[in-house]
Protein backbone atom coordinates (compact mmCIF):
# COMPACT_ATOMS: atom_id res chain seq x y z
CA UNK A 1 0.00 0.00 0.00
CA UNK A 2 1.09 3.54 -0.73
CA UNK A 3 0.00 6.48 1.41
CA UNK A 4 0.48 9.91 -0.17
CA UNK A 5 0.88 12.58 2.49
CA UNK A 6 2.35 15.91 3.47
CA UNK A 7 3.76 16.36 7.00
CA UNK A 8 2.06 19.75 7.46
CA UNK A 9 -1.40 18.30 6.87
CA UNK A 10 -3.55 17.26 9.87
CA UNK A 11 -5.58 15.14 7.46
CA UNK A 12 -2.42 13.30 6.43
CA UNK A 13 -1.56 12.91 10.09
CA UNK A 14 -4.96 11.37 10.77
CA UNK A 15 -4.28 8.58 8.27
CA UNK A 16 -0.65 8.14 9.31
CA UNK A 17 -1.55 7.84 12.99
CA UNK A 18 -3.98 5.04 12.23
CA UNK A 19 -1.41 3.18 10.12
CA UNK A 20 1.10 3.39 12.96
CA UNK A 21 -1.41 2.54 15.68
CA UNK A 22 -2.71 -0.42 13.66
CA UNK A 23 0.84 -1.53 12.81
CA UNK A 24 -0.16 -1.75 9.18
CA UNK A 25 2.85 -1.28 6.87
CA UNK A 26 2.47 1.42 4.25
CA UNK A 27 4.90 3.03 1.85
CA UNK A 28 4.66 6.73 2.62
CA UNK A 29 5.05 9.08 -0.34
CA UNK A 30 5.55 12.68 0.76
CA UNK A 31 4.27 15.22 -1.76
CA UNK A 32 6.06 18.56 -2.05
CA UNK A 33 3.35 21.21 -2.19
CA UNK A 34 5.88 23.91 -3.07
CA UNK A 35 6.65 22.01 -6.26
CA UNK A 36 2.97 21.44 -6.97
CA UNK A 37 3.28 17.66 -6.78
CA UNK A 38 -0.28 17.43 -5.44
CA UNK A 39 -1.51 19.01 -8.69
CA UNK A 40 0.55 16.87 -11.04
CA UNK A 41 -1.47 14.89 -13.63
CA UNK A 42 -0.36 11.50 -12.32
CA UNK A 43 -1.47 12.39 -8.80
CA UNK A 44 -4.75 13.94 -9.94
CA UNK A 45 -5.45 10.64 -11.66
CA UNK A 46 -5.71 8.97 -8.24
CA UNK A 47 -7.08 11.96 -6.32
CA UNK A 48 -8.85 14.50 -8.54
CA UNK A 49 -9.23 16.82 -5.55
CA UNK A 50 -5.50 17.47 -5.58
CA UNK A 51 -5.33 17.06 -1.81
CA UNK A 52 -3.78 14.71 0.73
CA UNK A 53 -3.93 12.02 1.91
CA UNK A 54 -4.55 9.34 -0.68
CA UNK A 55 -4.19 5.61 -0.14
CA UNK A 56 -3.52 3.18 -2.97
CA UNK A 57 -4.17 -0.43 -2.04
CA UNK A 58 -4.09 -2.60 -5.13
CA UNK A 59 -6.93 -1.45 -7.36
CA UNK A 60 -8.40 0.73 -4.60
CA UNK A 61 -7.58 4.43 -4.83
CA UNK A 62 -8.99 6.03 -1.72
CA UNK A 63 -9.09 9.68 -0.73
CA UNK A 64 -10.62 11.33 2.38
CA UNK A 65 -8.64 10.78 5.56
CA UNK A 66 -11.49 9.35 7.63
CA UNK A 67 -12.31 6.74 4.99
CA UNK A 68 -8.62 5.86 4.81
CA UNK A 69 -8.59 5.55 8.60
CA UNK A 70 -11.44 3.05 8.44
CA UNK A 71 -9.75 1.03 5.70
CA UNK A 72 -6.43 0.85 7.54
CA UNK A 73 -8.07 -0.03 10.86
CA UNK A 74 -10.01 -2.86 9.22
CA UNK A 75 -6.67 -4.34 8.13
CA UNK A 76 -5.88 -5.01 11.81
CA UNK A 77 -9.16 -5.94 13.53
CA UNK A 78 -7.30 -7.32 16.55
CA UNK A 79 -6.14 -3.79 17.42
CA UNK A 80 -9.70 -2.70 18.15
CA UNK A 81 -9.36 0.63 16.36
CA UNK A 82 -12.59 0.22 14.40
CA UNK A 83 -14.99 -2.13 16.17
CA UNK A 84 -17.70 -3.24 13.79
CA UNK A 85 -20.53 -4.07 16.15
CA UNK A 86 -23.51 -1.96 15.01
CA UNK A 87 -23.52 0.46 17.95
CA UNK A 88 -19.78 1.19 17.86
CA UNK A 89 -19.85 1.46 14.08
CA UNK A 90 -22.45 4.21 14.00
CA UNK A 91 -21.00 5.95 17.06
CA UNK A 92 -17.59 6.22 15.41
CA UNK A 93 -19.23 7.43 12.20
CA UNK A 94 -21.07 10.07 14.21
CA UNK A 95 -17.87 11.49 15.68
CA UNK A 96 -16.06 11.35 12.36
CA UNK A 97 -18.80 13.38 10.67
CA UNK A 98 -19.01 15.77 13.61
CA UNK A 99 -15.26 16.29 13.55
CA UNK A 100 -15.19 17.01 9.82
CA UNK A 101 -18.12 19.42 9.90
CA UNK A 102 -17.51 21.25 13.17
CA UNK A 103 -14.46 20.54 15.34
CA UNK A 104 -11.79 20.16 12.67
CA UNK A 105 -13.32 22.92 10.55
CA UNK A 106 -12.98 25.50 13.32
CA UNK A 107 -9.37 24.53 14.04
CA UNK A 108 -8.50 24.49 10.34
CA UNK A 109 -9.69 28.06 9.88
CA UNK A 110 -7.67 29.27 12.87
CA UNK A 111 -4.53 27.48 11.69
CA UNK A 112 -4.88 28.84 8.17
CA UNK A 113 -5.09 32.43 9.36
CA UNK A 114 -2.42 32.24 12.06
CA UNK A 115 0.11 29.87 10.48
CA UNK A 116 -0.35 29.05 6.82
CA UNK A 117 -1.55 32.38 5.44
CA UNK A 118 1.59 34.25 6.62
CA UNK A 119 3.81 31.33 5.63
CA UNK A 120 2.46 31.39 2.07
CA UNK A 121 2.69 35.17 1.76
CA UNK A 122 -1.07 35.58 1.49
CA UNK A 123 -1.28 38.66 3.67
CA UNK A 124 -1.93 39.32 7.31
CA UNK A 125 -4.16 37.09 9.44
CA UNK A 126 -7.81 38.09 9.47
CA UNK A 127 -8.64 38.77 13.11
CA UNK A 128 -12.38 38.40 12.51
CA UNK A 129 -11.94 34.94 10.99
CA UNK A 130 -9.68 33.88 13.84
CA UNK A 131 -12.25 35.06 16.37
CA UNK A 132 -15.01 33.22 14.51
CA UNK A 133 -12.93 30.04 14.51
CA UNK A 134 -12.25 30.37 18.24
CA UNK A 135 -15.94 30.92 18.96
CA UNK A 136 -16.85 27.80 16.99
CA UNK A 137 -14.13 25.84 18.73
CA UNK A 138 -15.43 26.96 22.12
CA UNK A 139 -18.93 25.85 21.17
CA UNK A 140 -17.99 22.46 19.81
CA UNK A 141 -15.19 21.89 22.29
CA UNK A 142 -17.87 22.11 24.98
CA UNK A 143 -19.81 19.35 23.21
CA UNK A 144 -16.79 17.04 23.26
CA UNK A 145 -15.98 18.04 26.84
CA UNK A 146 -19.44 17.03 28.03
CA UNK A 147 -19.25 13.76 26.12
CA UNK A 148 -15.88 12.87 27.68
CA UNK A 149 -17.10 13.34 31.26
CA UNK A 150 -16.47 9.99 32.93
CA UNK A 151 -14.93 8.55 29.76
CA UNK A 152 -11.32 7.81 28.88
CA UNK A 153 -12.01 7.55 25.16
CA UNK A 154 -14.52 8.94 22.69
CA UNK A 155 -16.07 5.56 21.84
CA UNK A 156 -15.78 2.46 23.99
CA UNK A 157 -12.97 1.63 26.40
CA UNK A 158 -9.89 1.83 24.19
CA UNK A 159 -8.36 4.03 21.52
CA UNK A 160 -10.29 3.99 18.24
CA UNK A 161 -10.10 5.88 14.99
CA UNK A 162 -12.54 8.35 16.53
CA UNK A 163 -9.88 9.36 19.07
CA UNK A 164 -7.05 9.41 16.56
CA UNK A 165 -9.05 11.49 14.12
CA UNK A 166 -10.07 14.10 16.68
CA UNK A 167 -6.53 14.26 18.04
CA UNK A 168 -5.17 14.93 14.55
CA UNK A 169 -7.62 17.82 14.26
CA UNK A 170 -5.90 19.37 17.30
CA UNK A 171 -2.49 19.26 15.61
CA UNK A 172 -2.02 23.03 15.60
CA UNK A 173 -3.90 23.87 18.80
CA UNK A 174 -0.70 24.64 20.72
CA UNK A 175 1.12 26.77 18.10
CA UNK A 176 -2.16 28.60 17.42
CA UNK A 177 -2.66 29.22 21.15
CA UNK A 178 -6.03 27.46 21.22
CA UNK A 179 -6.55 26.78 24.92
CA UNK A 180 -8.26 23.72 26.34
CA UNK A 181 -8.51 25.32 29.79
CA UNK A 182 -12.29 25.64 29.51
CA UNK A 183 -12.56 21.99 28.44
CA UNK A 184 -10.76 19.98 31.15
CA UNK A 185 -12.11 16.61 30.01
CA UNK A 186 -10.85 17.29 26.49
CA UNK A 187 -7.49 18.37 27.94
CA UNK A 188 -7.15 15.15 29.96
CA UNK A 189 -8.12 13.03 26.95
CA UNK A 190 -5.75 14.97 24.67
CA UNK A 191 -2.87 14.39 27.07
CA UNK A 192 -3.41 10.66 26.61
CA UNK A 193 -3.44 11.09 22.85
CA UNK A 194 -0.17 13.02 22.81
CA UNK A 195 1.51 10.20 24.72
CA UNK A 196 0.79 7.74 21.90
CA UNK A 197 3.72 6.71 19.73
CA UNK A 198 1.59 7.40 16.66
CA UNK A 199 1.27 11.03 17.76
CA UNK A 200 4.98 11.40 18.50
CA UNK A 201 6.02 9.88 15.17
CA UNK A 202 3.83 12.27 13.16
CA UNK A 203 4.76 15.63 14.69
CA UNK A 204 4.68 18.26 11.91
CA UNK A 205 7.57 20.66 11.24
CA UNK A 206 5.52 23.57 12.62
CA UNK A 207 4.97 21.84 15.94
CA UNK A 208 1.78 20.33 17.27
CSV table of N, CA and C in Angstrom, one decimal, residues 10 13-19 21 65-66 69 81 96 153-155 158-171 193-194 198-199:
chain,number,residue,atom,x,y,z
A,10,UNK,N,-2.9,18.1,8.8
A,10,UNK,CA,-3.6,17.3,9.9
A,10,UNK,C,-4.3,16.1,9.3
A,13,UNK,N,-1.9,13.4,8.8
A,13,UNK,CA,-1.6,12.9,10.1
A,13,UNK,C,-2.6,11.9,10.6
A,14,UNK,N,-3.9,12.2,10.3
A,14,UNK,CA,-5.0,11.4,10.8
A,14,UNK,C,-4.8,10.0,10.2
A,15,UNK,N,-4.5,9.9,8.9
A,15,UNK,CA,-4.3,8.6,8.3
A,15,UNK,C,-3.0,7.9,8.8
A,16,UNK,N,-1.9,8.7,8.9
A,16,UNK,CA,-0.7,8.1,9.3
A,16,UNK,C,-0.7,7.6,10.7
A,17,UNK,N,-1.4,8.3,11.6
A,17,UNK,CA,-1.6,7.8,13.0
A,17,UNK,C,-2.2,6.5,13.1
A,18,UNK,N,-3.3,6.3,12.2
A,18,UNK,CA,-4.0,5.0,12.2
A,18,UNK,C,-3.1,3.9,11.7
A,19,UNK,N,-2.3,4.2,10.7
A,19,UNK,CA,-1.4,3.2,10.1
A,19,UNK,C,-0.4,2.7,11.2
A,21,UNK,N,-0.7,3.1,14.6
A,21,UNK,CA,-1.4,2.5,15.7
A,21,UNK,C,-1.9,1.1,15.4
A,65,UNK,N,-9.4,11.4,4.5
A,65,UNK,CA,-8.6,10.8,5.6
A,65,UNK,C,-9.4,9.9,6.5
A,66,UNK,N,-10.7,10.2,6.7
A,66,UNK,CA,-11.5,9.3,7.6
A,66,UNK,C,-11.9,8.0,7.0
A,69,UNK,N,-8.7,6.0,7.2
A,69,UNK,CA,-8.6,5.6,8.6
A,69,UNK,C,-9.4,4.3,8.8
A,81,UNK,N,-9.3,-0.8,16.7
A,81,UNK,CA,-9.4,0.6,16.4
A,81,UNK,C,-10.7,1.0,15.7
A,96,UNK,N,-16.8,11.0,13.5
A,96,UNK,CA,-16.1,11.3,12.4
A,96,UNK,C,-16.8,12.5,11.6
A,153,UNK,N,-12.1,7.5,26.6
A,153,UNK,CA,-12.0,7.6,25.2
A,153,UNK,C,-13.4,8.0,24.6
A,154,UNK,N,-13.3,8.4,23.3
A,154,UNK,CA,-14.5,8.9,22.7
A,154,UNK,C,-15.6,7.9,22.5
A,155,UNK,N,-15.2,6.7,22.1
A,155,UNK,CA,-16.1,5.6,21.8
A,155,UNK,C,-15.5,4.3,22.5
A,158,UNK,N,-11.3,1.8,24.7
A,158,UNK,CA,-9.9,1.8,24.2
A,158,UNK,C,-9.8,2.8,23.0
A,159,UNK,N,-8.6,3.1,22.6
A,159,UNK,CA,-8.4,4.0,21.5
A,159,UNK,C,-9.0,3.5,20.2
A,160,UNK,N,-9.7,4.3,19.5
A,160,UNK,CA,-10.3,4.0,18.2
A,160,UNK,C,-9.9,5.1,17.2
A,161,UNK,N,-10.3,4.9,16.0
A,161,UNK,CA,-10.1,5.9,15.0
A,161,UNK,C,-10.9,7.2,15.3
A,162,UNK,N,-11.9,7.1,16.1
A,162,UNK,CA,-12.5,8.4,16.5
A,162,UNK,C,-11.6,9.2,17.3
A,163,UNK,N,-10.9,8.6,18.3
A,163,UNK,CA,-9.9,9.4,19.1
A,163,UNK,C,-8.7,9.9,18.2
A,164,UNK,N,-8.2,9.0,17.4
A,164,UNK,CA,-7.0,9.4,16.6
A,164,UNK,C,-7.4,10.5,15.6
A,165,UNK,N,-8.6,10.5,15.0
A,165,UNK,CA,-9.0,11.5,14.1
A,165,UNK,C,-9.2,12.8,14.8
A,166,UNK,N,-9.9,12.8,16.0
A,166,UNK,CA,-10.1,14.1,16.7
A,166,UNK,C,-8.7,14.7,17.2
A,167,UNK,N,-7.8,13.8,17.6
A,167,UNK,CA,-6.5,14.3,18.0
A,167,UNK,C,-5.8,14.9,16.9
A,168,UNK,N,-5.8,14.3,15.7
A,168,UNK,CA,-5.2,14.9,14.6
A,168,UNK,C,-5.7,16.3,14.3
A,169,UNK,N,-7.0,16.5,14.5
A,169,UNK,CA,-7.6,17.8,14.3
A,169,UNK,C,-7.0,18.9,15.2
A,170,UNK,N,-6.5,18.4,16.3
A,170,UNK,CA,-5.9,19.4,17.3
A,170,UNK,C,-4.4,19.6,17.1
A,171,UNK,N,-3.9,19.2,15.9
A,171,UNK,CA,-2.5,19.3,15.6
A,171,UNK,C,-1.9,20.6,15.9
A,193,UNK,N,-3.7,11.2,24.3
A,193,UNK,CA,-3.4,11.1,22.8
A,193,UNK,C,-2.0,11.5,22.5
A,194,UNK,N,-1.5,12.5,23.1
A,194,UNK,CA,-0.2,13.0,22.8
A,194,UNK,C,0.9,12.1,23.4
A,198,UNK,N,2.1,6.9,18.0
A,198,UNK,CA,1.6,7.4,16.7
A,198,UNK,C,1.5,8.9,16.6
A,199,UNK,N,1.3,9.6,17.7
A,199,UNK,CA,1.3,11.0,17.8
A,199,UNK,C,2.7,11.5,17.7
